[in-house]
PDB file of C-alpha atoms in Angstrom:
ATOM      1  CA  UNK A 110       0.000   0.000   0.000  1.00 43.00           C
ATOM      2  CA  UNK A 111       2.787   2.430   0.905  1.00 38.00           C
ATOM      3  CA  UNK A 112       4.628   1.534  -2.284  1.00 42.00           C
ATOM      4  CA  UNK A 113       1.539   2.312  -4.395  1.00 41.00           C
ATOM      5  CA  UNK A 114       1.018   5.588  -2.565  1.00 42.00           C
ATOM      6  CA  UNK A 115       4.648   6.567  -3.146  1.00 39.00           C
ATOM      7  CA  UNK A 116       4.343   5.767  -6.866  1.00 41.00           C
ATOM      8  CA  UNK A 117       1.161   7.819  -7.125  1.00 41.00           C
ATOM      9  CA  UNK A 118       2.843  10.802  -5.475  1.00 40.00           C
ATOM     10  CA  UNK A 119       5.700  10.591  -7.963  1.00 39.00           C
ATOM     11  CA  UNK A 120       3.289  10.589 -10.916  1.00 37.00           C
ATOM     12  CA  UNK A 121       1.325  13.532  -9.514  1.00 40.00           C
ATOM     13  CA  UNK A 122       4.541  15.437  -8.918  1.00 39.00           C
ATOM     14  CA  UNK A 123       5.594  14.878 -12.496  1.00 40.00           C
ATOM     15  CA  UNK A 124       2.248  16.062 -13.833  1.00 38.00           C
ATOM     16  CA  UNK A 125       2.299  19.270 -11.838  1.00 37.00           C
ATOM     17  CA  UNK A 126       5.857  20.200 -12.717  1.00 37.00           C
ATOM     18  CA  UNK A 127       5.875  19.174 -16.402  1.00 41.00           C
ATOM     19  CA  UNK A 128       4.795  22.552 -17.862  1.00 44.00           C
ATOM     20  CA  UNK A 129       7.632  24.350 -16.090  1.00 43.00           C
ATOM     21  CA  UNK A 130      10.361  21.768 -16.725  1.00 56.00           C
ATOM     22  CA  UNK A 131      12.960  22.954 -19.233  1.00 63.00           C
ATOM     23  CA  UNK A 132      13.256  20.750 -22.311  1.00 78.00           C
ATOM     24  CA  UNK A 133      14.652  20.633 -25.828  1.00 92.00           C
ATOM     25  CA  UNK A 134      11.820  21.471 -28.223  1.00 96.00           C
ATOM     26  CA  UNK A 135      11.867  21.212 -32.006  1.00 96.00           C
ATOM     27  CA  UNK A 136       9.236  23.343 -33.759  1.00 98.00           C
ATOM     28  CA  UNK A 137       8.303  22.631 -37.372  1.00 98.00           C
ATOM     29  CA  UNK A 138       6.466  25.726 -38.604  1.00 98.00           C
ATOM     30  CA  UNK A 139       5.087  27.087 -41.873  1.00 97.00           C
ATOM     31  CA  UNK A 140       6.215  30.360 -43.469  1.00 94.00           C
ATOM     32  CA  UNK A 141       4.377  32.521 -46.008  1.00 86.00           C
ATOM     33  CA  UNK A 142       5.387  35.037 -48.651  1.00 83.00           C
ATOM     34  CA  UNK A 143       4.190  38.200 -46.857  1.00 84.00           C
ATOM     35  CA  UNK A 144       6.434  37.852 -43.818  1.00 88.00           C
ATOM     36  CA  UNK A 145       3.498  37.891 -41.384  1.00 91.00           C
ATOM     37  CA  UNK A 146       4.660  34.510 -40.095  1.00 95.00           C
ATOM     38  CA  UNK A 147       7.718  36.130 -38.513  1.00 96.00           C
ATOM     39  CA  UNK A 148       5.686  37.471 -35.590  1.00 97.00           C
ATOM     40  CA  UNK A 149       4.186  34.095 -34.727  1.00 98.00           C
ATOM     41  CA  UNK A 150       7.539  32.335 -35.055  1.00 98.00           C
ATOM     42  CA  UNK A 151       9.236  34.964 -32.895  1.00 98.00           C
ATOM     43  CA  UNK A 152       6.529  34.997 -30.226  1.00 98.00           C
ATOM     44  CA  UNK A 153       6.555  31.236 -29.790  1.00 98.00           C
ATOM     45  CA  UNK A 154      10.301  30.697 -29.919  1.00 98.00           C
ATOM     46  CA  UNK A 155      11.213  33.673 -27.717  1.00 98.00           C
ATOM     47  CA  UNK A 156       8.511  32.814 -25.185  1.00 98.00           C
ATOM     48  CA  UNK A 157       9.754  29.232 -24.917  1.00 98.00           C
ATOM     49  CA  UNK A 158      13.378  30.332 -24.647  1.00 97.00           C
ATOM     50  CA  UNK A 159      12.468  32.837 -21.942  1.00 97.00           C
ATOM     51  CA  UNK A 160      10.862  29.929 -20.071  1.00 97.00           C
ATOM     52  CA  UNK A 161      14.174  28.077 -20.138  1.00 96.00           C
ATOM     53  CA  UNK A 162      13.661  25.748 -23.083  1.00 97.00           C
ATOM     54  CA  UNK A 163      16.181  25.072 -25.823  1.00 96.00           C
ATOM     55  CA  UNK A 164      14.319  25.625 -29.098  1.00 97.00           C
ATOM     56  CA  UNK A 165      15.144  24.473 -32.625  1.00 96.00           C
ATOM     57  CA  UNK A 166      12.988  25.704 -35.514  1.00 97.00           C
ATOM     58  CA  UNK A 167      12.520  23.955 -38.848  1.00 97.00           C
ATOM     59  CA  UNK A 168      10.671  26.059 -41.429  1.00 97.00           C
ATOM     60  CA  UNK A 169       8.535  24.913 -44.359  1.00 96.00           C
ATOM     61  CA  UNK A 170       8.433  27.738 -46.906  1.00 94.00           C
ATOM     62  CA  UNK A 171       5.412  28.955 -48.888  1.00 88.00           C
ATOM     63  CA  UNK A 172       2.930  26.222 -48.007  1.00 90.00           C
ATOM     64  CA  UNK A 173      -0.655  26.727 -49.255  1.00 86.00           C
ATOM     65  CA  UNK A 174      -3.341  26.468 -46.593  1.00 86.00           C
ATOM     66  CA  UNK A 175      -4.441  23.027 -47.750  1.00 87.00           C
ATOM     67  CA  UNK A 176      -0.878  21.712 -47.383  1.00 92.00           C
ATOM     68  CA  UNK A 177      -0.530  23.290 -43.936  1.00 94.00           C
ATOM     69  CA  UNK A 178      -3.600  21.424 -42.727  1.00 93.00           C
ATOM     70  CA  UNK A 179      -2.414  18.195 -44.333  1.00 96.00           C
ATOM     71  CA  UNK A 180       0.984  18.542 -42.639  1.00 97.00           C
ATOM     72  CA  UNK A 181      -0.712  19.139 -39.285  1.00 97.00           C
ATOM     73  CA  UNK A 182      -2.758  15.992 -39.808  1.00 96.00           C
ATOM     74  CA  UNK A 183       0.389  13.864 -40.201  1.00 97.00           C
ATOM     75  CA  UNK A 184       2.519  15.661 -37.586  1.00 97.00           C
ATOM     76  CA  UNK A 185       4.884  17.099 -40.184  1.00 97.00           C
ATOM     77  CA  UNK A 186       4.103  20.512 -38.704  1.00 98.00           C
ATOM     78  CA  UNK A 187       4.213  20.979 -34.949  1.00 98.00           C
ATOM     79  CA  UNK A 188       1.696  23.799 -34.800  1.00 98.00           C
ATOM     80  CA  UNK A 189       0.091  26.576 -36.815  1.00 98.00           C
ATOM     81  CA  UNK A 190      -1.742  29.790 -35.965  1.00 97.00           C
ATOM     82  CA  UNK A 191      -5.400  29.891 -37.039  1.00 95.00           C
ATOM     83  CA  UNK A 192      -8.691  31.431 -35.973  1.00 93.00           C
ATOM     84  CA  UNK A 193     -10.257  29.412 -33.202  1.00 92.00           C
ATOM     85  CA  UNK A 194     -13.293  27.418 -34.348  1.00 91.00           C
ATOM     86  CA  UNK A 195     -15.215  24.490 -32.825  1.00 91.00           C
ATOM     87  CA  UNK A 196     -14.315  22.311 -35.812  1.00 92.00           C
ATOM     88  CA  UNK A 197     -10.597  22.940 -35.421  1.00 94.00           C
ATOM     89  CA  UNK A 198     -10.925  22.285 -31.701  1.00 95.00           C
ATOM     90  CA  UNK A 199     -12.003  18.732 -32.559  1.00 95.00           C
ATOM     91  CA  UNK A 200      -9.235  18.140 -35.117  1.00 95.00           C
ATOM     92  CA  UNK A 201      -6.240  19.611 -33.291  1.00 97.00           C
ATOM     93  CA  UNK A 202      -5.120  20.598 -29.805  1.00 98.00           C
ATOM     94  CA  UNK A 203      -5.789  24.288 -29.090  1.00 98.00           C
ATOM     95  CA  UNK A 204      -3.249  26.344 -27.173  1.00 98.00           C
ATOM     96  CA  UNK A 205      -5.429  28.717 -25.152  1.00 97.00           C
ATOM     97  CA  UNK A 206      -3.780  32.070 -25.712  1.00 98.00           C
ATOM     98  CA  UNK A 207      -4.880  35.011 -27.957  1.00 97.00           C
ATOM     99  CA  UNK A 208      -1.986  35.631 -30.297  1.00 97.00           C
ATOM    100  CA  UNK A 209      -2.879  39.114 -31.603  1.00 96.00           C
ATOM    101  CA  UNK A 210      -4.909  40.439 -28.654  1.00 92.00           C
ATOM    102  CA  UNK A 211      -7.903  40.750 -30.981  1.00 92.00           C
ATOM    103  CA  UNK A 212      -6.209  42.456 -33.935  1.00 94.00           C
ATOM    104  CA  UNK A 213      -6.953  39.647 -36.350  1.00 94.00           C
ATOM    105  CA  UNK A 214     -10.686  40.120 -35.694  1.00 95.00           C
ATOM    106  CA  UNK A 215     -10.471  43.764 -36.761  1.00 97.00           C
ATOM    107  CA  UNK A 216     -10.974  43.545 -40.514  1.00 97.00           C
ATOM    108  CA  UNK A 217      -9.839  46.150 -43.029  1.00 98.00           C
ATOM    109  CA  UNK A 218     -10.865  45.915 -46.672  1.00 98.00           C
ATOM    110  CA  UNK A 219      -8.712  45.491 -49.736  1.00 98.00           C
ATOM    111  CA  UNK A 220     -10.550  47.028 -52.726  1.00 98.00           C
ATOM    112  CA  UNK A 221      -9.613  47.696 -56.353  1.00 97.00           C
ATOM    113  CA  UNK A 222      -7.908  51.037 -56.753  1.00 96.00           C
ATOM    114  CA  UNK A 223     -10.378  53.751 -57.592  1.00 95.00           C
ATOM    115  CA  UNK A 224     -13.317  52.145 -55.781  1.00 97.00           C
ATOM    116  CA  UNK A 225     -12.546  53.440 -52.285  1.00 97.00           C
ATOM    117  CA  UNK A 226     -15.197  56.175 -52.540  1.00 96.00           C
ATOM    118  CA  UNK A 227     -18.000  53.607 -52.649  1.00 97.00           C
ATOM    119  CA  UNK A 228     -17.596  53.080 -48.895  1.00 98.00           C
ATOM    120  CA  UNK A 229     -16.933  56.684 -47.858  1.00 96.00           C
ATOM    121  CA  UNK A 230     -20.428  57.462 -46.503  1.00 96.00           C
ATOM    122  CA  UNK A 231     -21.105  54.185 -44.687  1.00 98.00           C
ATOM    123  CA  UNK A 232     -21.955  54.829 -41.037  1.00 97.00           C
ATOM    124  CA  UNK A 233     -23.369  51.508 -39.857  1.00 97.00           C
ATOM    125  CA  UNK A 234     -23.688  47.842 -40.771  1.00 98.00           C
ATOM    126  CA  UNK A 235     -27.090  48.305 -42.397  1.00 97.00           C
ATOM    127  CA  UNK A 236     -25.685  50.868 -44.836  1.00 98.00           C
ATOM    128  CA  UNK A 237     -22.739  48.593 -45.586  1.00 98.00           C
ATOM    129  CA  UNK A 238     -25.121  45.703 -46.277  1.00 97.00           C
ATOM    130  CA  UNK A 239     -27.244  47.897 -48.571  1.00 97.00           C
ATOM    131  CA  UNK A 240     -24.247  48.482 -50.849  1.00 97.00           C
ATOM    132  CA  UNK A 241     -24.683  44.893 -52.015  1.00 97.00           C
ATOM    133  CA  UNK A 242     -20.956  44.320 -52.359  1.00 98.00           C
ATOM    134  CA  UNK A 243     -19.483  40.825 -52.305  1.00 98.00           C
ATOM    135  CA  UNK A 244     -16.554  39.696 -50.191  1.00 98.00           C
ATOM    136  CA  UNK A 245     -13.986  37.190 -51.348  1.00 97.00           C
ATOM    137  CA  UNK A 246     -13.259  34.551 -48.681  1.00 97.00           C
ATOM    138  CA  UNK A 247     -11.280  31.347 -48.531  1.00 92.00           C
ATOM    139  CA  UNK A 248     -13.156  28.053 -48.639  1.00 89.00           C
ATOM    140  CA  UNK A 249     -14.123  26.946 -45.149  1.00 86.00           C
ATOM    141  CA  UNK A 250     -12.833  30.070 -43.396  1.00 91.00           C
ATOM    142  CA  UNK A 251     -14.443  31.094 -40.125  1.00 92.00           C
ATOM    143  CA  UNK A 252     -15.248  34.407 -41.855  1.00 95.00           C
ATOM    144  CA  UNK A 253     -17.807  32.537 -43.977  1.00 96.00           C
ATOM    145  CA  UNK A 254     -19.959  31.886 -40.908  1.00 95.00           C
ATOM    146  CA  UNK A 255     -19.500  35.523 -39.848  1.00 96.00           C
ATOM    147  CA  UNK A 256     -20.633  36.877 -43.225  1.00 98.00           C
ATOM    148  CA  UNK A 257     -23.593  34.478 -43.258  1.00 97.00           C
ATOM    149  CA  UNK A 258     -24.669  35.463 -39.743  1.00 97.00           C
ATOM    150  CA  UNK A 259     -24.581  39.144 -40.714  1.00 98.00           C
ATOM    151  CA  UNK A 260     -26.375  38.629 -44.042  1.00 97.00           C
ATOM    152  CA  UNK A 261     -23.435  39.861 -46.087  1.00 98.00           C
ATOM    153  CA  UNK A 262     -22.760  38.626 -49.605  1.00 98.00           C
ATOM    154  CA  UNK A 263     -19.625  36.553 -50.228  1.00 98.00           C
ATOM    155  CA  UNK A 264     -17.999  34.038 -52.570  1.00 96.00           C
ATOM    156  CA  UNK A 265     -15.669  31.264 -51.427  1.00 95.00           C
ATOM    157  CA  UNK A 266     -12.405  30.531 -53.173  1.00 91.00           C
ATOM    158  CA  UNK A 267     -11.544  26.837 -53.064  1.00 88.00           C
ATOM    159  CA  UNK A 268      -7.904  25.796 -53.109  1.00 79.00           C
ATOM    160  CA  UNK A 269      -5.303  28.548 -52.875  1.00 85.00           C
ATOM    161  CA  UNK A 270      -6.915  31.520 -51.117  1.00 90.00           C
ATOM    162  CA  UNK A 271      -4.208  33.908 -52.346  1.00 90.00           C
ATOM    163  CA  UNK A 272      -5.862  33.856 -55.758  1.00 93.00           C
ATOM    164  CA  UNK A 273      -8.385  36.248 -54.227  1.00 96.00           C
ATOM    165  CA  UNK A 274      -5.909  39.105 -54.665  1.00 96.00           C
ATOM    166  CA  UNK A 275      -5.859  38.715 -58.460  1.00 95.00           C
ATOM    167  CA  UNK A 276      -9.600  37.996 -58.586  1.00 96.00           C
ATOM    168  CA  UNK A 277     -10.256  41.265 -56.767  1.00 97.00           C
ATOM    169  CA  UNK A 278      -7.897  43.257 -58.988  1.00 96.00           C
ATOM    170  CA  UNK A 279      -9.541  41.887 -62.156  1.00 95.00           C
ATOM    171  CA  UNK A 280     -12.910  43.417 -61.155  1.00 95.00           C
ATOM    172  CA  UNK A 281     -14.744  40.838 -63.261  1.00 94.00           C
ATOM    173  CA  UNK A 282     -14.655  37.797 -60.961  1.00 95.00           C
ATOM    174  CA  UNK A 283     -17.572  38.675 -58.692  1.00 95.00           C
ATOM    175  CA  UNK A 284     -15.366  39.925 -55.823  1.00 97.00           C
ATOM    176  CA  UNK A 285     -15.710  43.548 -54.664  1.00 98.00           C
ATOM    177  CA  UNK A 286     -13.558  43.494 -51.527  1.00 98.00           C
ATOM    178  CA  UNK A 287     -11.288  41.210 -49.530  1.00 98.00           C
ATOM    179  CA  UNK A 288     -11.408  41.620 -45.725  1.00 98.00           C
ATOM    180  CA  UNK A 289      -8.058  41.137 -43.995  1.00 97.00           C
ATOM    181  CA  UNK A 290      -6.913  41.314 -40.397  1.00 96.00           C
ATOM    182  CA  UNK A 291      -5.388  44.600 -39.242  1.00 96.00           C
ATOM    183  CA  UNK A 292      -2.209  42.691 -38.421  1.00 94.00           C
ATOM    184  CA  UNK A 293      -2.023  41.197 -41.941  1.00 93.00           C
ATOM    185  CA  UNK A 294      -2.990  43.839 -44.446  1.00 95.00           C
ATOM    186  CA  UNK A 295       0.044  46.121 -44.142  1.00 93.00           C
ATOM    187  CA  UNK A 296       2.546  43.487 -45.275  1.00 91.00           C
ATOM    188  CA  UNK A 297       0.178  42.212 -47.960  1.00 94.00           C
ATOM    189  CA  UNK A 298      -0.319  45.699 -49.394  1.00 95.00           C
ATOM    190  CA  UNK A 299       3.394  45.868 -50.210  1.00 92.00           C
ATOM    191  CA  UNK A 300       3.004  42.783 -52.404  1.00 93.00           C
ATOM    192  CA  UNK A 301      -0.193  43.976 -54.097  1.00 95.00           C
ATOM    193  CA  UNK A 302       0.189  47.600 -55.206  1.00 94.00           C
ATOM    194  CA  UNK A 303      -2.655  47.041 -57.671  1.00 94.00           C
ATOM    195  CA  UNK A 304      -5.046  47.083 -54.703  1.00 97.00           C
ATOM    196  CA  UNK A 305      -6.012  49.842 -52.272  1.00 97.00           C
ATOM    197  CA  UNK A 306      -6.702  49.729 -48.544  1.00 98.00           C
ATOM    198  CA  UNK A 307     -10.187  51.137 -47.960  1.00 98.00           C
ATOM    199  CA  UNK A 308      -9.630  54.030 -45.482  1.00 97.00           C
ATOM    200  CA  UNK A 309     -13.012  54.448 -43.740  1.00 97.00           C
ATOM    201  CA  UNK A 310     -14.284  51.144 -42.294  1.00 98.00           C
ATOM    202  CA  UNK A 311     -13.292  48.610 -39.665  1.00 98.00           C
ATOM    203  CA  UNK A 312     -15.350  45.408 -39.481  1.00 98.00           C
ATOM    204  CA  UNK A 313     -14.965  43.850 -36.031  1.00 98.00           C
ATOM    205  CA  UNK A 314     -15.746  40.403 -34.661  1.00 95.00           C
ATOM    206  CA  UNK A 315     -14.748  38.530 -31.499  1.00 91.00           C
ATOM    207  CA  UNK A 316     -12.146  35.952 -32.443  1.00 92.00           C
ATOM    208  CA  UNK A 317      -8.378  35.655 -32.410  1.00 95.00           C
ATOM    209  CA  UNK A 318      -5.626  33.456 -33.749  1.00 96.00           C
ATOM    210  CA  UNK A 319      -4.470  30.659 -31.498  1.00 98.00           C
ATOM    211  CA  UNK A 320      -1.831  28.010 -32.030  1.00 98.00           C
ATOM    212  CA  UNK A 321      -3.176  24.603 -32.939  1.00 98.00           C
ATOM    213  CA  UNK A 322      -0.927  21.628 -32.244  1.00 98.00           C
ATOM    214  CA  UNK A 323      -0.894  18.452 -34.274  1.00 98.00           C
ATOM    215  CA  UNK A 324      -2.105  15.442 -32.326  1.00 95.00           C
ATOM    216  CA  UNK A 325       1.394  14.042 -32.004  1.00 96.00           C
ATOM    217  CA  UNK A 326       2.505  17.263 -30.323  1.00 97.00           C
ATOM    218  CA  UNK A 327      -0.462  17.694 -27.975  1.00 97.00           C
ATOM    219  CA  UNK A 328       1.844  17.218 -24.991  1.00 97.00           C
ATOM    220  CA  UNK A 329       3.302  20.683 -25.694  1.00 98.00           C
ATOM    221  CA  UNK A 330       0.013  22.432 -24.846  1.00 98.00           C
ATOM    222  CA  UNK A 331       0.752  23.170 -21.147  1.00 97.00           C
ATOM    223  CA  UNK A 332       4.349  24.114 -21.945  1.00 97.00           C
ATOM    224  CA  UNK A 333       3.307  26.612 -24.636  1.00 98.00           C
ATOM    225  CA  UNK A 334       0.443  28.070 -22.616  1.00 98.00           C
ATOM    226  CA  UNK A 335       2.688  28.718 -19.636  1.00 98.00           C
ATOM    227  CA  UNK A 336       5.387  30.306 -21.819  1.00 98.00           C
ATOM    228  CA  UNK A 337       2.956  32.515 -23.753  1.00 98.00           C
ATOM    229  CA  UNK A 338       1.199  33.749 -20.638  1.00 98.00           C
ATOM    230  CA  UNK A 339       4.527  34.701 -19.180  1.00 98.00           C
ATOM    231  CA  UNK A 340       5.386  36.476 -22.455  1.00 98.00           C
ATOM    232  CA  UNK A 341       2.244  38.573 -22.064  1.00 98.00           C
ATOM    233  CA  UNK A 342       2.989  39.324 -18.422  1.00 98.00           C
ATOM    234  CA  UNK A 343       6.612  40.279 -19.069  1.00 98.00           C
ATOM    235  CA  UNK A 344       5.790  42.591 -21.989  1.00 98.00           C
ATOM    236  CA  UNK A 345       7.484  40.352 -24.568  1.00 98.00           C
ATOM    237  CA  UNK A 346       4.311  39.911 -26.610  1.00 98.00           C
ATOM    238  CA  UNK A 347       3.600  43.654 -26.624  1.00 97.00           C
ATOM    239  CA  UNK A 348       7.162  44.385 -27.755  1.00 98.00           C
ATOM    240  CA  UNK A 349       6.985  41.857 -30.588  1.00 98.00           C
ATOM    241  CA  UNK A 350       3.596  43.145 -31.763  1.00 97.00           C
ATOM    242  CA  UNK A 351       4.965  46.672 -31.893  1.00 96.00           C
ATOM    243  CA  UNK A 352       8.081  45.485 -33.711  1.00 96.00           C
ATOM    244  CA  UNK A 353       6.201  43.512 -36.364  1.00 95.00           C
ATOM    245  CA  UNK A 354       2.916  45.415 -36.729  1.00 94.00           C
ATOM    246  CA  UNK A 355       3.393  48.853 -35.159  1.00 94.00           C
ATOM    247  CA  UNK A 356       4.301  50.856 -38.252  1.00 92.00           C
ATOM    248  CA  UNK A 357       1.561  49.338 -40.411  1.00 91.00           C
ATOM    249  CA  UNK A 358      -1.062  49.815 -37.699  1.00 94.00           C
ATOM    250  CA  UNK A 359      -0.249  53.503 -37.405  1.00 94.00           C
ATOM    251  CA  UNK A 360      -0.930  53.951 -41.121  1.00 94.00           C
ATOM    252  CA  UNK A 361      -4.300  52.200 -40.828  1.00 97.00           C
ATOM    253  CA  UNK A 362      -5.642  54.762 -38.305  1.00 96.00           C
ATOM    254  CA  UNK A 363      -7.873  52.171 -36.671  1.00 96.00           C
ATOM    255  CA  UNK A 364      -9.163  54.572 -34.010  1.00 95.00           C
ATOM    256  CA  UNK A 365     -10.502  56.961 -36.654  1.00 96.00           C
ATOM    257  CA  UNK A 366     -12.428  54.377 -38.665  1.00 98.00           C
ATOM    258  CA  UNK A 367     -16.140  53.641 -38.528  1.00 98.00           C
ATOM    259  CA  UNK A 368     -16.447  50.434 -36.490  1.00 98.00           C
ATOM    260  CA  UNK A 369     -19.000  47.955 -37.802  1.00 98.00           C
ATOM    261  CA  UNK A 370     -19.531  45.329 -35.126  1.00 97.00           C
ATOM    262  CA  UNK A 371     -20.313  41.947 -36.645  1.00 97.00           C
ATOM    263  CA  UNK A 372     -22.371  39.276 -34.929  1.00 95.00           C
ATOM    264  CA  UNK A 373     -20.102  36.334 -34.035  1.00 91.00           C
ATOM    265  CA  UNK A 374     -21.951  33.012 -34.177  1.00 85.00           C
TER     266      UNK A 374
END
């Protein structure tokens, strides 16, 4: 009996100390063409290092979204940052920490150059809806449920979502605007000078990016959560957000835009 009790105490001790125990961690992460991935890579690696872990990063360059999900399914990627959804919660292990402090849920519109004036007099969601304009969204994105819930017109692009940039610029593919997160659109605008950032509106919903771990890496959940929470507390996350997004956010003038609050299902 005493031997069993001693063994149980050892197991419980290991469970309670595991998240704080330093370890060697290899992260296999995806990288995109815009450079937005650098923030998420930096936040995760620097947070883990600050928590005492030795971190090695292996990067997969320019993966389309479909390949990212496939790599998560087979543990070729350790984790990826995505909007939190109930479906993803069933497929992967969610790391409970808001990665952009809500910025990704503040949507700014890409529009074809010369069409910015269409939105200049919009003061509320009803007026925006009455314009009858159609958003371009990726197939299966959480935004699809948002646009449906708010009775906004949209088309879904199957396959490579980045084709939406050229579809929007063509002005003959049924796409009038492309909503992007405030933390994304600045870097993307540099790659797409044929498009304009609409200057008046900010569409807002309550969601954020979180890291999702592949099933084979689910054991890293408590380690990552502890490290990321400490990164928030220490100011590391705030510093990295300013470093990676600060300049672009200033140019967006978010505080001066008309905020259209979207219903989040």
